[in-house]
XYZ file of N, CA and C in Angstrom:
363
model
N 1.007 -1.565 0.084
C -0.168 0.059 -0.009
C 1.095 1.491 -0.121
N 0.591 1.902 -0.857
C 1.076 3.381 -0.738
C 0.625 4.447 -0.912
N 0.801 5.308 0.268
C 0.110 6.551 0.367
C 1.018 7.862 0.303
N 0.637 9.197 -0.424
C 1.036 10.293 -0.518
C 0.182 11.026 0.485
N 1.039 11.638 1.274
C 0.278 12.703 2.489
C 0.875 14.300 2.346
N -0.149 15.105 1.854
C 0.521 16.643 1.521
C 0.194 17.169 2.859
N 0.824 18.253 2.834
C 0.937 19.299 4.151
C 1.070 20.655 3.722
N 0.808 22.018 4.499
C 1.269 23.118 4.194
C 0.573 24.148 3.505
N -0.728 23.522 3.245
C -1.703 24.624 2.561
C -2.573 25.422 3.646
N -3.146 26.385 3.088
C -3.708 27.693 3.868
C -4.234 29.002 3.496
N -4.680 29.554 4.219
C -5.134 31.419 3.949
C -3.891 32.048 3.823
N -3.355 32.712 2.739
C -2.280 33.521 2.521
C -2.654 34.675 1.733
N -2.202 36.202 2.306
C -2.738 37.216 1.300
C -2.186 37.412 0.076
N -2.674 38.008 -0.829
C -1.994 38.302 -2.094
C -0.711 38.717 -1.800
N 0.326 38.395 -2.937
C 1.643 38.474 -2.712
C 2.435 37.405 -1.707
N 1.861 36.793 -0.827
C 2.707 35.958 0.444
C 3.217 34.666 -0.340
N 3.551 33.993 0.461
C 4.208 32.489 0.409
C 3.551 31.249 0.967
N 3.561 30.060 0.560
C 3.185 29.044 1.477
C 4.415 28.037 0.450
N 4.764 26.826 1.018
C 5.394 25.843 1.045
C 4.327 24.656 1.258
N 4.249 23.842 0.250
C 3.591 22.435 0.238
C 4.747 21.434 0.405
N 4.162 20.628 1.088
C 5.018 19.249 1.194
C 4.200 17.840 0.825
N 4.972 17.187 0.310
C 3.920 15.816 0.075
C 5.001 14.559 0.233
N 4.722 13.748 1.130
C 5.670 12.494 1.183
C 4.899 11.044 1.256
N 5.587 10.573 0.342
C 5.281 9.071 -0.315
C 5.638 7.907 0.851
N 4.904 7.083 1.359
C 5.256 6.245 2.212
C 4.423 4.899 1.864
N 5.086 3.771 2.349
C 4.455 2.251 1.985
C 5.540 1.596 1.487
N 4.648 0.691 0.701
C 5.870 -0.317 -0.161
C 6.190 0.136 -1.418
N 7.600 1.004 -1.599
C 8.170 1.718 -2.665
C 9.313 1.098 -2.814
N 9.449 0.480 -4.562
C 10.864 0.161 -4.636
C 11.807 1.602 -5.173
N 10.430 1.919 -6.297
C 11.534 3.464 -6.752
C 10.110 4.641 -7.229
N 10.768 5.813 -7.227
C 9.851 6.561 -7.750
C 10.403 7.365 -8.931
N 9.532 7.752 -9.933
C 10.111 8.140 -10.817
C 9.665 9.445 -10.892
N 8.786 10.204 -11.451
C 8.264 11.917 -11.459
C 7.162 11.747 -10.465
N 7.798 13.028 -9.811
C 6.615 13.507 -8.838
C 6.049 14.918 -9.145
N 5.033 15.438 -8.958
C 4.458 16.403 -9.099
C 3.337 17.158 -8.671
N 2.996 18.354 -8.656
C 1.757 18.986 -8.124
C 0.664 19.383 -9.150
N -0.267 19.040 -9.057
C -1.584 19.803 -10.135
C -2.468 20.431 -8.754
N -3.481 21.369 -9.495
C -4.518 21.960 -8.498
C -5.518 22.235 -9.482
N -6.779 22.172 -8.564
C -7.747 22.168 -9.104
C -9.181 23.157 -8.137
N -9.235 24.266 -9.327
C -10.181 25.203 -8.756
C -11.510 25.029 -9.090
N -12.332 25.532 -7.995
C -13.884 25.409 -8.053
C -14.414 25.615 -9.626
N -14.990 24.431 -10.285
C -15.826 24.668 -11.392
C -14.426 24.267 -12.904
N -13.286 24.013 -12.517
C -12.331 24.054 -13.445
C -11.981 22.791 -13.478
N -10.696 22.019 -14.234
C -10.528 21.086 -14.432
C -9.157 20.875 -13.629
N -8.761 19.881 -12.954
C -7.562 19.951 -12.577
C -6.298 20.037 -13.748
N -5.357 21.086 -12.791
C -4.343 21.397 -14.027
C -3.207 20.833 -13.716
N -1.949 21.009 -14.211
C -0.485 20.477 -14.197
C 0.007 21.865 -13.344
N 0.703 21.761 -12.080
C 1.485 22.936 -11.916
C 2.779 22.869 -12.010
N 3.239 21.579 -11.703
C 4.608 21.386 -11.446
C 5.271 19.786 -11.625
N 6.335 19.427 -12.361
C 6.776 18.342 -12.204
C 8.092 18.129 -11.949
N 8.762 17.274 -11.568
C 9.839 16.741 -11.153
C 10.398 15.523 -11.460
N 11.083 15.041 -12.346
C 11.965 13.107 -12.537
C 12.937 13.255 -11.583
N 12.999 11.817 -11.308
C 14.101 11.523 -10.559
C 15.313 11.955 -10.812
N 15.550 12.539 -12.051
C 16.885 12.981 -12.750
C 17.027 14.273 -12.234
N 16.161 15.097 -11.721
C 16.029 16.209 -11.719
C 15.867 17.166 -12.633
N 15.321 16.891 -13.813
C 14.426 18.037 -14.638
C 12.940 18.456 -14.124
N 12.570 19.378 -14.325
C 11.407 20.254 -13.946
C 10.845 20.988 -15.062
N 9.280 21.117 -14.739
C 8.862 21.763 -15.747
C 7.851 22.133 -14.956
N 7.254 23.817 -15.262
C 6.118 24.382 -15.012
C 5.062 24.842 -15.691
N 3.948 24.831 -15.021
C 2.924 25.609 -16.014
C 3.354 27.068 -16.102
N 3.155 27.849 -17.403
C 3.221 28.915 -17.789
C 3.107 29.899 -16.665
N 1.808 30.026 -15.955
C 1.034 30.742 -15.080
C 1.730 30.745 -13.836
N 2.732 29.886 -13.712
C 3.320 29.594 -12.132
C 5.011 29.988 -12.393
N 5.234 29.940 -13.873
C 6.965 30.199 -13.914
C 7.450 31.186 -13.475
N 8.673 31.369 -12.682
C 9.001 32.331 -11.889
C 8.779 32.584 -10.350
N 7.576 32.136 -10.285
C 6.859 32.037 -8.998
C 7.132 30.986 -8.054
N 6.770 30.144 -8.593
C 6.742 28.347 -7.967
C 7.936 27.573 -7.863
N 8.186 26.982 -7.003
C 9.472 26.193 -7.414
C 9.540 24.730 -6.625
N 9.679 23.694 -7.619
C 9.368 22.141 -6.899
C 10.540 21.982 -6.479
N 10.829 20.937 -5.800
C 12.122 20.292 -5.339
C 11.809 19.006 -4.903
N 12.757 18.324 -4.321
C 12.130 16.958 -3.720
C 13.486 16.553 -2.943
N 13.577 15.618 -2.370
C 14.109 14.987 -1.105
C 14.072 13.571 -1.618
N 15.048 12.730 -2.373
C 14.716 11.454 -2.761
C 14.779 10.460 -1.898
N 15.589 10.921 -0.774
C 16.186 9.990 0.259
C 14.787 9.968 1.234
N 13.782 10.844 0.863
C 13.034 11.140 2.063
C 11.704 10.748 1.143
N 11.813 10.344 -0.049
C 10.233 10.196 -0.831
C 9.558 11.558 -0.742
N 10.019 12.899 -0.549
C 9.302 13.774 -0.083
C 9.246 14.800 -1.339
N 8.258 15.194 -1.879
C 8.508 16.551 -3.136
C 7.806 17.852 -2.437
N 8.458 19.084 -2.692
C 7.817 20.095 -2.187
C 7.541 21.160 -3.124
N 6.788 22.413 -2.963
C 6.203 23.574 -3.860
C 6.465 24.421 -3.138
N 7.609 25.255 -2.900
C 7.698 26.508 -2.872
C 6.919 27.492 -3.641
N 5.555 28.197 -3.039
C 4.807 29.099 -3.926
C 5.231 30.660 -3.469
N 5.824 31.795 -4.188
C 5.629 32.939 -3.976
C 4.577 33.806 -4.479
N 4.799 34.817 -4.190
C 4.223 36.147 -4.914
C 2.502 35.363 -5.516
N 1.942 34.699 -4.446
C 0.750 34.121 -4.863
C -0.486 35.429 -4.765
N -1.296 34.911 -6.147
C -2.208 36.010 -6.366
C -3.564 35.099 -5.927
N -4.625 35.832 -6.062
C -6.102 35.310 -5.987
C -6.328 33.791 -6.824
N -5.899 33.891 -7.832
C -5.965 33.013 -9.341
C -5.322 31.534 -9.139
N -4.493 31.755 -7.824
C -3.598 30.065 -7.502
C -4.699 29.807 -6.770
N -5.854 30.169 -5.777
C -6.573 29.606 -5.101
C -7.405 28.319 -5.499
N -7.030 27.282 -4.893
C -7.406 25.970 -5.554
C -6.883 24.953 -4.621
N -7.530 23.504 -4.715
C -7.177 22.247 -3.983
C -5.857 21.939 -4.757
N -4.880 21.760 -4.285
C -3.244 21.349 -4.426
C -3.278 19.743 -4.287
N -2.901 19.046 -5.436
C -2.949 17.442 -5.111
C -1.332 17.073 -5.727
N -0.946 16.236 -4.603
C 0.460 15.768 -5.200
C 0.119 14.389 -6.138
N 0.940 14.315 -6.746
C 1.147 13.007 -7.701
C 2.287 12.254 -7.802
N 2.601 11.141 -8.240
C 3.928 10.201 -8.004
C 3.726 9.093 -8.746
N 4.505 8.609 -9.564
C 4.569 7.387 -10.600
C 5.660 6.501 -9.784
N 5.295 5.744 -9.361
C 5.644 4.567 -7.918
C 5.502 3.270 -8.279
N 6.501 2.987 -8.359
C 6.728 1.152 -8.583
C 7.146 0.684 -7.310
N 5.969 -0.383 -7.105
C 6.333 -0.776 -5.599
C 7.087 -2.108 -5.514
N 7.402 -2.402 -6.712
C 8.204 -3.964 -6.745
C 9.004 -3.636 -8.011
N 10.389 -4.449 -8.082
C 11.357 -4.461 -9.283
C 10.306 -5.020 -10.341
N 9.563 -6.158 -10.333
C 8.865 -6.714 -11.253
C 7.602 -6.092 -11.819
N 7.368 -4.721 -10.650
C 5.805 -4.193 -11.374
C 6.121 -2.913 -12.465
N 4.981 -2.836 -13.117
C 5.189 -1.436 -13.648
C 4.893 -0.434 -12.778
N 5.282 0.912 -13.015
C 4.895 2.249 -12.232
C 3.356 2.561 -12.401
N 2.794 2.680 -11.392
C 1.400 3.342 -11.459
C 1.367 4.957 -10.805
N 0.219 5.371 -10.938
C 0.260 6.957 -10.569
C -0.437 7.082 -9.348
N -0.455 7.420 -8.524
C -0.744 7.631 -7.196
C -0.933 9.336 -6.904
N -2.000 9.658 -6.054
C -2.577 10.818 -5.689
C -2.413 10.960 -4.438
N -2.137 12.140 -3.776
C -2.682 12.791 -2.249
C -4.218 12.983 -2.309
N -4.631 13.166 -1.095
C -5.696 13.702 -1.151
C -6.224 15.276 -0.867
N -5.306 16.131 -1.263
C -5.074 17.292 -1.900
C -5.051 18.219 -0.544
N -4.725 19.555 -0.663
C -4.692 20.356 0.544
C -5.114 21.703 -0.132
N -5.817 22.545 0.673
C -6.808 23.579 -0.104
C -5.583 24.841 0.054
N -5.414 25.628 -0.887
C -4.671 27.124 -0.707
C -5.755 28.265 -1.464
N -5.713 28.892 0.088
C -6.792 30.155 -0.743
C -5.771 31.495 -0.264
N -5.751 32.130 -1.370
C -5.371 33.401 -1.854
C -6.255 34.668 -1.756
N -6.370 35.204 -0.087
C -7.187 36.631 -0.266
C -6.570 37.412 0.698
N -7.468 38.598 0.415
C -7.104 39.451 1.253
C -8.408 39.804 2.510
């Protein structure tokens, strides 16, 4: 069984910062990509940022220059540092990871439960 547990969401004023964390635990052989997605009310879930095990990163255009994804492979943890937050960043943020539980198994996509980020004055 694999679990992804997010933390760090909350209420912040425009221009403020938050740092999200997501820790993967359970029966894990290897983790490839880890990333963050978000879903605002009435909208589809969208990619925010991803990081491969090799260190490559990718960002949605809307967050480039403001958000930074990083990971600690030894702790199976991914982070999202969010700076210069805007009201349009308000959403539920979900962690995602491509995890192989055994060497003989293919990798599967796992999701966290989501953490609310609200940017408002």
